[in-house]
Structure formats: C-alpha cells, structure tokens
Coordinates of C-alpha atoms and ligand atoms in Angstrom, one line a residue:
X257 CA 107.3 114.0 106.8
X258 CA 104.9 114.3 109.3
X259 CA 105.3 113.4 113.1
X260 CA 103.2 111.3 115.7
X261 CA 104.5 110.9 119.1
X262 CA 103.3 107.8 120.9
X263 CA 102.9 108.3 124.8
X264 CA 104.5 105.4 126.3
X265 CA 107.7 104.3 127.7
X266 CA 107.6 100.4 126.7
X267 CA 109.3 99.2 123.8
X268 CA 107.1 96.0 122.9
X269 CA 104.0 98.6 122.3
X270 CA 106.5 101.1 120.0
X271 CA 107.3 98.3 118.1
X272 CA 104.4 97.1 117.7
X273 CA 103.2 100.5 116.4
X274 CA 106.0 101.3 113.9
X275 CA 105.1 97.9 112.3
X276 CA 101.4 98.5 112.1
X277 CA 102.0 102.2 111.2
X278 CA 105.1 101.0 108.9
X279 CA 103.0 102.2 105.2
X280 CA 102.2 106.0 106.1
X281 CA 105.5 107.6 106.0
X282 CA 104.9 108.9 109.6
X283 CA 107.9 110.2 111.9
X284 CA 107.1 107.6 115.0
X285 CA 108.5 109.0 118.0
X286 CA 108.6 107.7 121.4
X287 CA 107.6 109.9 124.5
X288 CA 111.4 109.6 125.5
X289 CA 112.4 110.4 121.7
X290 CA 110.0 113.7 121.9
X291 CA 112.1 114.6 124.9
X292 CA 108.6 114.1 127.2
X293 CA 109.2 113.4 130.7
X294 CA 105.7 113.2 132.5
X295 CA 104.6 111.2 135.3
X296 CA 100.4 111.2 134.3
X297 CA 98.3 109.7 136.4
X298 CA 95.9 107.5 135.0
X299 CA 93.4 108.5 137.5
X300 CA 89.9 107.9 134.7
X301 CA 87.4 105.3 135.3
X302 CA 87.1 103.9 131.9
X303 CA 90.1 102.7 129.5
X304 CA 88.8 105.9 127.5
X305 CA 89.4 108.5 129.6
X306 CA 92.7 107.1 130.5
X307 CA 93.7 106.7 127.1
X308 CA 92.7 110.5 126.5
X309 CA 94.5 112.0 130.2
X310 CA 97.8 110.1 128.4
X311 CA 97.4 111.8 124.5
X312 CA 96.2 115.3 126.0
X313 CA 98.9 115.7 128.7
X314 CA 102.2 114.7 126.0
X315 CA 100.1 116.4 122.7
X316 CA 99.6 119.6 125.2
X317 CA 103.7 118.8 126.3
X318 CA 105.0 118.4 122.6
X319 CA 102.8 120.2 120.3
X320 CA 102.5 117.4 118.2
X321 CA 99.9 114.7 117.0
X322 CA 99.7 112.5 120.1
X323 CA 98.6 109.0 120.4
X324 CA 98.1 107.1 123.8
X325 CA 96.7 103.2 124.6
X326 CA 95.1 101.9 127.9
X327 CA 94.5 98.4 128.1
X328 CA 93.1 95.5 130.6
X329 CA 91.4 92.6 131.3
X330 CA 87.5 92.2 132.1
X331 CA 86.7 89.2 133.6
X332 CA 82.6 89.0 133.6
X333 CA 82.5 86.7 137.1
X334 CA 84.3 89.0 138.5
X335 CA 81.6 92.1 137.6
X336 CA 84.4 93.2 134.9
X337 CA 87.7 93.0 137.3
X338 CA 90.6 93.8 137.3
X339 CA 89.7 96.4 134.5
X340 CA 91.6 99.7 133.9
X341 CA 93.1 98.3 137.2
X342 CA 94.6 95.4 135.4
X343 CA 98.0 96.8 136.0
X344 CA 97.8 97.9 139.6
X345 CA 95.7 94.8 140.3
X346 CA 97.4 93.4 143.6
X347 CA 100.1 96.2 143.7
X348 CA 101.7 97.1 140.5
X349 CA 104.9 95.4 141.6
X350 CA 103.4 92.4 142.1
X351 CA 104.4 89.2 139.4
X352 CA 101.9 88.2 137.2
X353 CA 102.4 84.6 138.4
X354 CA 101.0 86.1 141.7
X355 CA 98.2 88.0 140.0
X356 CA 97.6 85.1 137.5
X357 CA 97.4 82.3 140.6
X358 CA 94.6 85.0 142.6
X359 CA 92.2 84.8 139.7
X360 CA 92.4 81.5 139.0
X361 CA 91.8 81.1 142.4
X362 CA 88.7 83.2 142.6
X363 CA 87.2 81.3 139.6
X364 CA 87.6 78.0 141.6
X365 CA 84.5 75.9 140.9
X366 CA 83.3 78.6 137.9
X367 CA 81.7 76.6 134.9
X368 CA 83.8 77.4 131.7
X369 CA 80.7 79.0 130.3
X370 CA 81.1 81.4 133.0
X371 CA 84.8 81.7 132.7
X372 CA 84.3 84.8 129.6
X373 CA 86.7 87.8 129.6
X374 CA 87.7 89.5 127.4
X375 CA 91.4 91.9 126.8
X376 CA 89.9 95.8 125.7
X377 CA 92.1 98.1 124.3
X378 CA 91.9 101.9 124.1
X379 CA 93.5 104.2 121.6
X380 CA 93.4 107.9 122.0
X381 CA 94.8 110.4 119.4
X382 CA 95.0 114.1 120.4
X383 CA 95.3 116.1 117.3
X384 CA 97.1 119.8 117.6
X385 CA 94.4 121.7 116.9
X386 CA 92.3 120.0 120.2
X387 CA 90.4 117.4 118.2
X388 CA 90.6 114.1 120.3
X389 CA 89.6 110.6 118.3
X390 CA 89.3 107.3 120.0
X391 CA 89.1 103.7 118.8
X392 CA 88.0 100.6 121.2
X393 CA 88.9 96.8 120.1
X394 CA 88.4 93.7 122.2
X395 CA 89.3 89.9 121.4
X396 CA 87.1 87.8 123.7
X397 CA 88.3 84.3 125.3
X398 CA 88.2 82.6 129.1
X399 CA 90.1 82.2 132.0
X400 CA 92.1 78.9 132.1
X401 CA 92.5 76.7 134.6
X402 CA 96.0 76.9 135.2
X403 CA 98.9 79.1 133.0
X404 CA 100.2 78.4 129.8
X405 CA 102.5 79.4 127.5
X406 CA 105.6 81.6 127.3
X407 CA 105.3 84.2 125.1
X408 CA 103.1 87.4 125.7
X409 CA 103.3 89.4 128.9
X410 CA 100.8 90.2 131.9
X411 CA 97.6 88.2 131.8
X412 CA 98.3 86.1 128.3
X413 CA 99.1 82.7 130.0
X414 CA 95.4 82.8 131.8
X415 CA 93.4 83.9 128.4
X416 CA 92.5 81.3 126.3
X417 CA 91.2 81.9 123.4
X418 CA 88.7 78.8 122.4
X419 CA 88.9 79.1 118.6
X420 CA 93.1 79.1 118.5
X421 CA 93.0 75.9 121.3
X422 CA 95.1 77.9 123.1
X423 CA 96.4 81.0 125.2
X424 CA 97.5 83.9 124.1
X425 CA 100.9 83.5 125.7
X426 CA 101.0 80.1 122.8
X427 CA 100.8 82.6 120.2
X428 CA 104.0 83.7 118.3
X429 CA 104.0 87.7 118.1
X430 CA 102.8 87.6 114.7
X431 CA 99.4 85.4 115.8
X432 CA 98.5 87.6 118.5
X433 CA 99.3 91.3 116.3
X434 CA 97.0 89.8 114.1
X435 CA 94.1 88.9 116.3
X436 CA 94.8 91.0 119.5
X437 CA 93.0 94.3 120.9
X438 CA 95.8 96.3 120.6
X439 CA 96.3 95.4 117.3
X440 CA 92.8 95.9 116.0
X441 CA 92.5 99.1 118.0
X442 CA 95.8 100.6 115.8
X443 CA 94.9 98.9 112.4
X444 CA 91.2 101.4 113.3
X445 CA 93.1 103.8 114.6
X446 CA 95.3 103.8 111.0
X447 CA 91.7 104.3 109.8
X448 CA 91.3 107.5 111.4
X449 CA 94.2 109.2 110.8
X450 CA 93.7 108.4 107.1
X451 CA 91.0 110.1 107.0
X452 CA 91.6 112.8 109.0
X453 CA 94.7 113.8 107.0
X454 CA 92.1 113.1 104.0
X455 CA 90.6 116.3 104.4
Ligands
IMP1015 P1 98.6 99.6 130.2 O1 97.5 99.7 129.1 O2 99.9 99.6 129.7 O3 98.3 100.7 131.3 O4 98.5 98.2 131.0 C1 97.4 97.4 131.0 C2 97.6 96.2 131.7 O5 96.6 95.3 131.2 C3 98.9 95.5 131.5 O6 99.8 95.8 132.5 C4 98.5 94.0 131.7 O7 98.3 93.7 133.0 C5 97.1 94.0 131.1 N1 97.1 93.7 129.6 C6 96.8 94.6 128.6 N2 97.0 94.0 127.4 C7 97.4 92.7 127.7 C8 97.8 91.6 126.8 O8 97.8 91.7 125.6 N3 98.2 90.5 127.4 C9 98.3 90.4 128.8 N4 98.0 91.4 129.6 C10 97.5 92.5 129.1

C-alpha cells in the first residue's frame, strides 16, 4: 500500500484527512506516527511557501510522500491581516476570544460591505523524487459583529458566511468539510495525487 505522511501534529486536521483521503487505499501517517520530530519554522511570507518549508523539511526527514497545509485569515480592511500570521496574531498563546474581540474592534464603524475576508488554505505535497505540487482553496465570508457559535476552532465564531446565515463556528463538522478551504484544498489535492500516480 502506498504511504503519505501528513506534517502536522493536530488531530482535527489528520482526521479530517483520513476521511477526505478515505477511497485511495493510502497508508496515512501522522508526523508523530512517521517517527518525525522537527521544530520548522514557518518563517515564508506567503501560505505557499510555508506550506512547502513544512512538506520539504519531514519528506527530506522521512523519505516519503509528504503533504503539509498552512492556513489563515485575510481580512481586506485590514490590507489582508492577520494572514500567514493568523496563528501568531497577538502572541500565539493568546485565546481566540482575545484575538477575536481585537478585530472586531478594529472593524468598529466598518460598513458590512467592507467587512470581506476570506479563510485560504495551502496544501503542499513534496513527492520523493523532489517534485513539489501545491493546491490553494478559499471560502469567502465577513467579519461579524460580535462571536457566534461553538463549534469550529480559531477565527470560525467571527466569519460569517452570508449564503449559510451564519458562522462557521454554526456549522456541524460535516457543513464546514464540505464548504471549507481546507477541505476544497485536499478534495484538489486528491486530484493531484491521482494523477500523479496516473502516470
Ligand atoms: P496553521 O495553518 O495550522 O498554521 O494555522 C493557521 C491559523 O489560521 C489557525 O491557527 C487559525 O488561527 C486560523 N485558521 C485557519 N483555518 C481556520 C478555520 O477553519 N477556522 C478558524 N480559524 C482558522
């Protein structure tokens, strides 16, 4: 069977994989199950080149197929912040009901119209022969004016998403798979592979 390590540590995102990648009788290992421990630092300016530090550093560590995701928010009143800092936005030990109350507060007075962000989400696959592939998806919404919902992580209770009439912390897991950038980036990602291993 063949193997594809995933280069992350959290278990909401391997999940999330195994069920998207669930009809290609792929091995699915975590970095932890590949035996990887690497600090990498995400030290790119665009979600690609992030994405691709992550994928080159555990495919160079394991020898295997490698696939890596960076992810944030882009807010457009805010000239695209937080960005690929959307983690480390306010110090990563922050709480989101901390970083959530900040940009709500510097959107005071903003127009819904220009309330538009969007969630991006970068996949990167470093093949073992040195090939790198990536894949980009976005679902676009606005920045509430107050938090809602429970489900989700991060940013989800401030991103609302106008044709659902709600956030994306009001969506059940299921909803948001279906519609989010993550999971349009891995259902393209699936794509590549595909073909790839078509060849
Ligand atoms: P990373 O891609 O794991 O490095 O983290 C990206 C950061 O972007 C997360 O820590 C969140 O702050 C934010 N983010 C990415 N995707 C989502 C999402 O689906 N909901 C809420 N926040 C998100």
């Amino acid at each position: 069977m063949r193997k594809l390590v995933f280069a992350t540590g959290n278990q909401g995102k391997m999940k999330e994989i195994r069920e998207i990648l669930a009809d290609m009788a792929l091995e699915i290992l975590s970095m932890k199950e590949a035996g990887v421990n690497l600090d990498i630092q995400e030290d790119g300016t665009t979600f690609e080149e992030n994405a691709v530090i992550k994928a080159k550093a555990v495919q160079e560590a394991t020898g295997e197929l490698t696939l890596a995701d960076d992810s944030g928010l882009e807010i457009d009143y805010l000239n695209g912040e937080p960005g690929v800092y959307s983690a480390r936005y306010l110090g990563e030990d922050t709480s989101y009901r901390i970083k959530n109350a900040n940009l709500i507060q510097r959107l005071e007075g903003v127009p819904m119209e220009q309330r538009t962000a969007r969630f991006v989400c970068v996949i990167a696959a470093a093949f073992p022969d040195g090939r790198v592939e990536t894949a980009r998806a976005t679902i676009e919404g606005v920045i509430g004016y107050e938090e809602r919902g429970e489900n989700g992580f991060g940013y989800d209770p401030i991103f609302y998403v106008p044709e659902f009439h709600c956030s994306t912390a009001e969506l059940s897991p299921e909803q948001k798979n279906a519609v989010s950038h993550r999971g349009k980036a891995l259902r393209q990602m699936k794509e590549i592979l595909r073909e790839a291993w078509s060849k």
